[in-house]
Coordinates of C-alpha atoms and ligand atoms in Angstrom, one line a residue:
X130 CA -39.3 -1.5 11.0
X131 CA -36.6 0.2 13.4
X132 CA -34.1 1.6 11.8
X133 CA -30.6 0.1 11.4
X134 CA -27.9 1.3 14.3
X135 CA -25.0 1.0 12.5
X136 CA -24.3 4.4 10.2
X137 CA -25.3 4.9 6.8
X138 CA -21.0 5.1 6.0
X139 CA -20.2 1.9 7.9
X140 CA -22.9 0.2 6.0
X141 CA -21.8 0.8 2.9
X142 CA -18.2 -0.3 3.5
X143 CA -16.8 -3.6 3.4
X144 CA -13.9 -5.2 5.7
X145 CA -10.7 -5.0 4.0
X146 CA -10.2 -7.9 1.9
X147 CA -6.2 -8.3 2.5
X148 CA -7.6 -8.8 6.3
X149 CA -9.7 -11.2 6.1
X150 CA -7.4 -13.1 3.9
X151 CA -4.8 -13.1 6.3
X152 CA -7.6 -13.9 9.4
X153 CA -8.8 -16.6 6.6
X154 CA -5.4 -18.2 6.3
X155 CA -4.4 -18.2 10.1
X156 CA -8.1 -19.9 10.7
X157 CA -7.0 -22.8 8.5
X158 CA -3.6 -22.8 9.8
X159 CA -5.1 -23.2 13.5
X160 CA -7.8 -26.2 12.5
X161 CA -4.3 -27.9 11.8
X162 CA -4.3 -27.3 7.6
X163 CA -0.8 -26.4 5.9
X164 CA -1.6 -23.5 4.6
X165 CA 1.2 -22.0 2.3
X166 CA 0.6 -18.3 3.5
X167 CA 1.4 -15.9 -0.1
X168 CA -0.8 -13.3 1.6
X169 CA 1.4 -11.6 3.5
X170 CA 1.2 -7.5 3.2
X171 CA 4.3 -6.8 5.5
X172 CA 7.9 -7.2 5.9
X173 CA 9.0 -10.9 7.2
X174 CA 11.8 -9.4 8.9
X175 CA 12.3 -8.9 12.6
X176 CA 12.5 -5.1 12.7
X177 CA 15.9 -3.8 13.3
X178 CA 17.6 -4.0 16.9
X179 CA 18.6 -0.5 16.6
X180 CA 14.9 0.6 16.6
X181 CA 14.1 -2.1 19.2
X182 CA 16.0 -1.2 21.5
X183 CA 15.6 2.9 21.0
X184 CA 11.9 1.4 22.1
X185 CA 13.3 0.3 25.7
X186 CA 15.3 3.2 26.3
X187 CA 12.2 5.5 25.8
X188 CA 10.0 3.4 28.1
X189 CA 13.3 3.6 30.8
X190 CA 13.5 7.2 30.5
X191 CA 9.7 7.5 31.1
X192 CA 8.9 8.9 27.8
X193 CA 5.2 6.6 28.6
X194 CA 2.9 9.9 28.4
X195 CA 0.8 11.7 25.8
X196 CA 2.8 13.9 23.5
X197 CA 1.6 16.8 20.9
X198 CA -1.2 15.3 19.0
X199 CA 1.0 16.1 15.6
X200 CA 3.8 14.2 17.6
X201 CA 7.3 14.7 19.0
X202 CA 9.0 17.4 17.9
X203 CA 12.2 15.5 17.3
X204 CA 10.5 12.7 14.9
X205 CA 8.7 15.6 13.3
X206 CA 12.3 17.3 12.6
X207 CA 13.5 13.9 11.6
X208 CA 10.7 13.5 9.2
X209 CA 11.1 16.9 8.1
X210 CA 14.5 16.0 7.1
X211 CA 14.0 12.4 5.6
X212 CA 11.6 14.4 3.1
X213 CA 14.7 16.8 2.4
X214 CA 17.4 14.1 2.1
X215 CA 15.7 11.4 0.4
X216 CA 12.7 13.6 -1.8
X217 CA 14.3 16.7 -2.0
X218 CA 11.2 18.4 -0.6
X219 CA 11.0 21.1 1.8
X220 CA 8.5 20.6 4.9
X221 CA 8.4 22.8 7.9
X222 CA 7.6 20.3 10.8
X223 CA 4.8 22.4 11.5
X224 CA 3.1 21.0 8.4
X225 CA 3.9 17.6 9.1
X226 CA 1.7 15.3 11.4
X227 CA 2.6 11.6 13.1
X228 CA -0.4 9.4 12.5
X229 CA -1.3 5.9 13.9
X230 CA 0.4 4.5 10.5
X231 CA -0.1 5.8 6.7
X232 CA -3.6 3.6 6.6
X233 CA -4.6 6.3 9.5
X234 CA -2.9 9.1 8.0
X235 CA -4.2 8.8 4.6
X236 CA -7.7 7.9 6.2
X237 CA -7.8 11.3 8.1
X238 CA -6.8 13.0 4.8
X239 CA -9.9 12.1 2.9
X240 CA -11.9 12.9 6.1
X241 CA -11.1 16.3 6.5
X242 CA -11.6 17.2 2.6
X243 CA -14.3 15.4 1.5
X244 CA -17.7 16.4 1.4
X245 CA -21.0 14.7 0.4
X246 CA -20.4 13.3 -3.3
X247 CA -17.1 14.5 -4.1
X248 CA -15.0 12.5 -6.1
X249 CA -11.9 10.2 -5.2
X250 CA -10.2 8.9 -8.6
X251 CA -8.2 5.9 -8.0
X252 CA -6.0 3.9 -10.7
X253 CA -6.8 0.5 -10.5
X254 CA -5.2 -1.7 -9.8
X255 CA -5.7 -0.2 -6.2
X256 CA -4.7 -0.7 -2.7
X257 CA -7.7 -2.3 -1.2
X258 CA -8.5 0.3 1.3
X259 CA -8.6 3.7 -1.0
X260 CA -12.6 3.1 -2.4
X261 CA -13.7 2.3 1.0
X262 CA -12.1 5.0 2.8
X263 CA -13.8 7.3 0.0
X264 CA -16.8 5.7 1.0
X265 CA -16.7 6.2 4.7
X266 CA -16.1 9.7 4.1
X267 CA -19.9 10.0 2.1
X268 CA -17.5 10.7 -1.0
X269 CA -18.1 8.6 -4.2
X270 CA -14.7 6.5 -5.3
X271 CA -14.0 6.9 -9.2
X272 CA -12.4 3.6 -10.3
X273 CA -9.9 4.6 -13.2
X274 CA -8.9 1.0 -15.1
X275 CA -5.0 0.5 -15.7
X276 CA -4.2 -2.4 -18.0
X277 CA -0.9 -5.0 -18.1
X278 CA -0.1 -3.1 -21.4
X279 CA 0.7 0.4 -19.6
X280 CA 2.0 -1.5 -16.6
X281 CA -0.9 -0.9 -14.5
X282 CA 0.4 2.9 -14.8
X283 CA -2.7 5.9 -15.2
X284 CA -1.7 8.2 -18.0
X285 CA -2.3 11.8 -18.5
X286 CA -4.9 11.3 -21.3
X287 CA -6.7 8.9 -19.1
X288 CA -6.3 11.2 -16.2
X289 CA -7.8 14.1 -17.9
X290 CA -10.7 12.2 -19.3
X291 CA -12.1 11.3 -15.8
X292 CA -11.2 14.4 -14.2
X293 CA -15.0 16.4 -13.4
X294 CA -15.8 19.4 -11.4
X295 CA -16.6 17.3 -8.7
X296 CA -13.3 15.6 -8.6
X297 CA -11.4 16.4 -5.2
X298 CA -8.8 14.2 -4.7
X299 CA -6.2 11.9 -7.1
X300 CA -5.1 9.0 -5.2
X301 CA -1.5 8.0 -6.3
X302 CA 0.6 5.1 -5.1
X303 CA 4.0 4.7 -6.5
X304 CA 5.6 1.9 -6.4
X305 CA 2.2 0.1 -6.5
X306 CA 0.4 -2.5 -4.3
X307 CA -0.5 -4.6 -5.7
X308 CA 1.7 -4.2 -9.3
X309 CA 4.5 -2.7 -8.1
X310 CA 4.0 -0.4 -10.8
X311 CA 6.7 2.4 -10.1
X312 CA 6.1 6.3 -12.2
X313 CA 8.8 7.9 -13.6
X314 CA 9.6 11.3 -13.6
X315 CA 8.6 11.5 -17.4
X316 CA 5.6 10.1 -16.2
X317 CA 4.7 12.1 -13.5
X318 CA 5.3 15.2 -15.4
X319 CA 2.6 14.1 -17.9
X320 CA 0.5 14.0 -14.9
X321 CA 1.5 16.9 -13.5
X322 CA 0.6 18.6 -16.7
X323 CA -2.6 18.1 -16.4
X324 CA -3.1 18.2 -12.9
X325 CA -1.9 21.9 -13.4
X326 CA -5.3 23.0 -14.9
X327 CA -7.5 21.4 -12.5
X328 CA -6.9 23.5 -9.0
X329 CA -9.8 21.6 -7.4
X330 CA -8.2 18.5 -7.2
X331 CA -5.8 17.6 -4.7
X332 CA -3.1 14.6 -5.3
X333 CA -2.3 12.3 -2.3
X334 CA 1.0 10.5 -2.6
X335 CA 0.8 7.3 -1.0
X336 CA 5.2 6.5 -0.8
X337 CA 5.2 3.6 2.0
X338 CA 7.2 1.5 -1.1
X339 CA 9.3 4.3 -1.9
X340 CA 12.6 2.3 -0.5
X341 CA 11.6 -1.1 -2.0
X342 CA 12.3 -0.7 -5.9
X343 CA 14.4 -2.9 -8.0
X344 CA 15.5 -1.0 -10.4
X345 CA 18.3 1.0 -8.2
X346 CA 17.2 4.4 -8.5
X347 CA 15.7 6.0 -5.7
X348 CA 11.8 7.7 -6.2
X349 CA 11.6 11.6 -7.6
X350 CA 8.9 12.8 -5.9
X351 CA 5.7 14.6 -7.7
X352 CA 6.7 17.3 -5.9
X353 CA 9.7 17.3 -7.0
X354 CA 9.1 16.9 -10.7
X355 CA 6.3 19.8 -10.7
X356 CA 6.7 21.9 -7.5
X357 CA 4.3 24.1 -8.6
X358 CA 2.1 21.6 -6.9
X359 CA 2.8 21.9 -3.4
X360 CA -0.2 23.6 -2.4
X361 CA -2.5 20.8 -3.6
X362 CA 0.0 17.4 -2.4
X363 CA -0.3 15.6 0.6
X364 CA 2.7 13.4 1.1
X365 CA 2.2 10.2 2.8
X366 CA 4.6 7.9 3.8
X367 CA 5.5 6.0 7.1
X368 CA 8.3 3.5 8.5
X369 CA 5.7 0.4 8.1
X370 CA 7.5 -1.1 5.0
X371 CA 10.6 0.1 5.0
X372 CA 11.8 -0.6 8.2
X373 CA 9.5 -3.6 9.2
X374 CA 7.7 -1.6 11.7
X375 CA 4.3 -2.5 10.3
X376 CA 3.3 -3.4 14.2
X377 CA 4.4 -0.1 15.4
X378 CA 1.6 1.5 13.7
X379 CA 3.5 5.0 12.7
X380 CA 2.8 6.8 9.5
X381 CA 3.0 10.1 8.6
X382 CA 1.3 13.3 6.0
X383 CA 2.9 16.3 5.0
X384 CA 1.2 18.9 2.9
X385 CA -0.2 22.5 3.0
X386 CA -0.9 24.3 6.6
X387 CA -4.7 24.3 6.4
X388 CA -5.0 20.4 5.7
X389 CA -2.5 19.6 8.0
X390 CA -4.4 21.3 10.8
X391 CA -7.3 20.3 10.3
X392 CA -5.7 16.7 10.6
X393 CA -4.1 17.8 13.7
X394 CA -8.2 18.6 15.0
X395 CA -9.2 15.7 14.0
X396 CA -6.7 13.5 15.5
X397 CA -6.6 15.9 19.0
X398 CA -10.1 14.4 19.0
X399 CA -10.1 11.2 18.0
X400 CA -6.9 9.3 18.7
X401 CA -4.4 12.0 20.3
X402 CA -1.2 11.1 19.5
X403 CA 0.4 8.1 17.6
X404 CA 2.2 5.6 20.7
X405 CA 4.9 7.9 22.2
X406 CA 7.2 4.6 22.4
X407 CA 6.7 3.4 19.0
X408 CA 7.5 7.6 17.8
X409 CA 11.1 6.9 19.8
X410 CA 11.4 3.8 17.8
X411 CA 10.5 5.7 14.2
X412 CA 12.8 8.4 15.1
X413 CA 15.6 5.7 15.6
X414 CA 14.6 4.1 12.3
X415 CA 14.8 7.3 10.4
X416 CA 17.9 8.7 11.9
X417 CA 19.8 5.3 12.8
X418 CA 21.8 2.6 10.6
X419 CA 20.2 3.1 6.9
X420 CA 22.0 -0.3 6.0
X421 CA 18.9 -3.1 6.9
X422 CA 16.6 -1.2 3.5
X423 CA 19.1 -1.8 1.2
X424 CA 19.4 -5.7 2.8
X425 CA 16.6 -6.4 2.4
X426 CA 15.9 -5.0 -1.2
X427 CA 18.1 -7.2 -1.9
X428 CA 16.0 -10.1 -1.0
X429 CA 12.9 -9.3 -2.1
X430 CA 14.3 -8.9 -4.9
X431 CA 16.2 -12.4 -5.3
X432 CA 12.8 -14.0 -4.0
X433 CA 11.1 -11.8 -6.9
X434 CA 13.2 -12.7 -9.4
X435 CA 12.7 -16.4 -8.4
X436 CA 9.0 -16.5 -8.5
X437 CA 8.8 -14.5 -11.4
X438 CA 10.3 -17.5 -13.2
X439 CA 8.6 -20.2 -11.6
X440 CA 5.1 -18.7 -11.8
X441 CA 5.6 -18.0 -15.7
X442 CA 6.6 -21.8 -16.2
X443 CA 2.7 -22.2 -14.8
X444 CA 0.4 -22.9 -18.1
X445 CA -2.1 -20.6 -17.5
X446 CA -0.1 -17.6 -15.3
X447 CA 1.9 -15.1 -16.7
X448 CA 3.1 -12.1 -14.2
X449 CA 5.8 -9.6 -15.2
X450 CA 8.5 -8.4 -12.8
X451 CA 7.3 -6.0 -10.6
X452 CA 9.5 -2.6 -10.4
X453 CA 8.8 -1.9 -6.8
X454 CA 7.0 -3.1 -3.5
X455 CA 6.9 -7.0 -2.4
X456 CA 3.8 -8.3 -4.3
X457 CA 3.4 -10.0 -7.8
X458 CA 0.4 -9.6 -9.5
X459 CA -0.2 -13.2 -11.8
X460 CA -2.3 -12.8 -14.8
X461 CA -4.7 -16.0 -14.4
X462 CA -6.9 -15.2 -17.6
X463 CA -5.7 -18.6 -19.3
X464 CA -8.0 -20.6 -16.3
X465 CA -10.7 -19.2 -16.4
X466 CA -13.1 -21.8 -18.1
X467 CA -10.9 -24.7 -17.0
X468 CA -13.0 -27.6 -14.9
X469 CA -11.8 -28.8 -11.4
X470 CA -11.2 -32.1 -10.6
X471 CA -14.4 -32.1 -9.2
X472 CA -16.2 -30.8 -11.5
X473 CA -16.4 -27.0 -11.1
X474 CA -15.9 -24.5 -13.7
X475 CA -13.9 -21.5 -12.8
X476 CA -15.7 -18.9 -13.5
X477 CA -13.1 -15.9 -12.1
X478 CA -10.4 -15.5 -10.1
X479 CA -12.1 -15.2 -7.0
X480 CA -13.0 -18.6 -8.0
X481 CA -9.1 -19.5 -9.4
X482 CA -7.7 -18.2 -5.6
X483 CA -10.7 -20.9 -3.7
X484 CA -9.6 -24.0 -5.3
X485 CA -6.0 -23.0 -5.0
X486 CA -6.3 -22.2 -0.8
X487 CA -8.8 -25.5 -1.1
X488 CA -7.2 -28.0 -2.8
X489 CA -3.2 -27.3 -2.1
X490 CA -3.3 -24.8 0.8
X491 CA -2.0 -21.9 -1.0
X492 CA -3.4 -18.5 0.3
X493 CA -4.0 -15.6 -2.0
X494 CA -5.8 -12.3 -2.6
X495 CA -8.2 -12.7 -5.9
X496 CA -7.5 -9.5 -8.3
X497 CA -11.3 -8.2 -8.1
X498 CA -10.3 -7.4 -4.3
X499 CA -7.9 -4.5 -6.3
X500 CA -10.5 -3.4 -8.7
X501 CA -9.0 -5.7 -11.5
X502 CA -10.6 -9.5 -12.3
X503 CA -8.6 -11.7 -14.0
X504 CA -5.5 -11.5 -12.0
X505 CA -4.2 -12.6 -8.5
X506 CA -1.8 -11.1 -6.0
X507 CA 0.4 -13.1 -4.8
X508 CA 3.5 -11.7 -1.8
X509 CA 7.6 -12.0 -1.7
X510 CA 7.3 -11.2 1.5
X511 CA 8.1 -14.5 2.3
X512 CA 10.9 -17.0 2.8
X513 CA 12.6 -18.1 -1.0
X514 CA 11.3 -21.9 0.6
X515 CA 7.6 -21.2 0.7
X516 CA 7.9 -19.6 -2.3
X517 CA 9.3 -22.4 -4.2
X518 CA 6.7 -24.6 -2.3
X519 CA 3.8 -22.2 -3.4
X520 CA 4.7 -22.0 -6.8
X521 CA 4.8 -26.1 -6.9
X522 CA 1.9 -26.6 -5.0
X523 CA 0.1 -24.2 -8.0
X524 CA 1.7 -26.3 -10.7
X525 CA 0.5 -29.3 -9.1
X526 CA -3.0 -28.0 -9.0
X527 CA -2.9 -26.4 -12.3
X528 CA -1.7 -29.9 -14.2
X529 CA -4.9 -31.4 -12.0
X530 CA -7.6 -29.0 -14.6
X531 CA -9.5 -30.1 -17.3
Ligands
PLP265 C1 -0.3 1.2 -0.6 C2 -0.4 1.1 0.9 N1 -0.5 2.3 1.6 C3 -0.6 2.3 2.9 C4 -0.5 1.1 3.6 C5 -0.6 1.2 5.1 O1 0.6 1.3 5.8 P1 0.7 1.4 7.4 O2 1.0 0.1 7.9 O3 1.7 2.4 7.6 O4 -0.7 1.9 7.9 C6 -0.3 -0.1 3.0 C7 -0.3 -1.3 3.8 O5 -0.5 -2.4 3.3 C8 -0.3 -0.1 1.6 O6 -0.1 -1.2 0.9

């Protein structure tokens, strides 16, 4: 038997669920199906004209060629003092490098510190892509189980329990996707605690929902709360979210000199630099007109509040209000043994999401895809119509179970 061509680390990761979700609903939507689309992991907003049109004036001036792999120095500076303004953290732009968005950013991180079998704890709920990246970088993932009664938040004891000496990284997303779950600084500093006696491990802050949190106040930064840290943090953050750039594909990670160069290697040989026209756009975003974030905090957050209360009048659901980031995440326990109308037992919520996209066209991401069955994600990212239409169209087929 010849052996396979495809890499032992491809083969043991999976395509991103969230993707093929989207690809799944856009399929429908072509073969002529309405498809009520609650899978949407980015801004529905155009992004802003400022930052368009910062985009023309680069490609006018000729700014069309390569630039330092780590990127311009302006956005650098820019970045350097976003992380001073809004985080209160100090970062030389030397120790900061532009990345083909934070999903490339945080990628690179893990690939440049991991080694055979080290460990990569991640809270579940988790962003999709943390246990595969750990994967494709030969190291092992290390699921750590949050629960609705916490708010889907890792605590200290917790922490320390799963914490071995194999244990490199701690992957930490605040606010949350897909909970919105959103740490407080009494909360961090618990972590912190014990983060303090492990100096192997290295925390990676994943901030691209920093700016979208309902509660008003703006994110303390780990760093912030325990700078004693610094050494062992890589900040990542980008203007995908924030400034509905997710198209422009420009993240960014700042941490310690050594990690940081060893990105910049690894990025002068894979990719070079992040698009020099989309870096004129992200410096626009960053030093331009701040008034579009809090716009459209605004309404995410009507559109939250309304399908909140429209999901919890479903027998059956039950979702709390996120604190952060544009996703629900709908407890659909109370289903689970309820027959179809024709005839099929759901057995999970893999199961729960089919006959919802089957039977009325609504699209969303099962809860196993996050490491945590029995739930469903479900985006505001959307207009407050199709959420009022998806949130019907779930009653509907809800009142339709035996
Ligand atoms: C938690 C989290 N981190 C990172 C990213 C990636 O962001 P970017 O578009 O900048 O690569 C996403 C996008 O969905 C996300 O949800």
């Amino acid at each position: 038997m010849s052996t396979p061509r495809i890499a032992a680390r491809i083969r043991r990761i999976k395509p991103s669920p969230s993707s093929a979700a989207a690809e799944r609903a856009a399929t429908l939507r072509r073969e002529g199906k309405k498809i009520v689309n609650l899978v949407v992991g980015e801004p529905d907003f155009d992004t802003p004209e400022h930052i368009r049109r910062a985009a023309y004036e680069a490609m006018e001036r000729g700014d069309t060629r390569y630039t330092a792999t780590a990127g311009t120095p302006a956005l650098r500076q820019a970045i350097a003092e976003k992380l001073s303004r809004e985080n209160g953290l100090d970062y030389d732009p030397a120790h900061i490098i532009v990345t083909c968005g934070a999903k490339h950013a945080i990628f690179n991180a893990l690939a440049v510190t991991v080694d055979t079998g080290d460990e990569v704890l991640i809270p579940a709920p988790y962003w999709v892509s943390y246990p595969d990246m750990a994967l494709a970088c030969d190291g092992t993932p290390v699921i750590v189980p949050t629960t609705e009664e916490q708010d889907f938040k890792l605590d200290a004891q917790t922490l320390a329990r799963y914490i071995t000496p194999k244990t490199r990284w701690l992957m930490l997303n605040s606010p949350t996707n897909p909970t919105g779950a959103t740490y407080s600084p009494e909360e961090l500093r618990a972590l912190a605690d014990v983060l303090l006696d492990h100096p192997r491990v290295l925390i990676l802050t994943d901030d691209i929902y920093e700016h979208i949190r309902y509660d008003g106040r703006k994110m303390r930064h780990l760093l912030h709360v325990e700078p004693a840290l610094r050494d062992r943090v890589v900040v990542i953050n980008g203007v995908s979210k924030t400034y509905a750039m997710t198209g422009w594909r420009i993240g960014y990670a700042a941490g310690p000199a050594d990690i940081v160069a060893a990105l910049d290697k690894l990025q002068s040989q894979s990719v070079s630099n992040a698009c020099t026209i989309s870096q004129a756009a992200a410096l626009a975003a960053l030093t331009g007109d701040q008034s579009f974030v809090a716009e459209s905090v605004r309404i995410y957050e009507r559109r939250r509040n309304r399908a909140v209360e429209l999901l919890n009048k479903i027998p059956g659901l039950s979702c709390k209000a996120p604190g952060g980031a544009f996703y629900l995440f709908v407890n659909c326990a109370g289903l689970i043994g309820r027959t179809t109308p024709a005839g099929k037992t759901l057995e999970n919520d893999s199961d729960i999401v089919l006959y919802f996209l089957e039977t009325v066209g609504v699209a969303l991401i099962a809860g196993s895809a996050y490491g945590t069955p029995n739930y469903f994600r479900a985006s505001i990212a959307t207009s407050i119509e199709i959420i009022e239409e998806g949130c019907d169209k779930l009653a509907h087929a809800v009142s339709e179970l035996k």
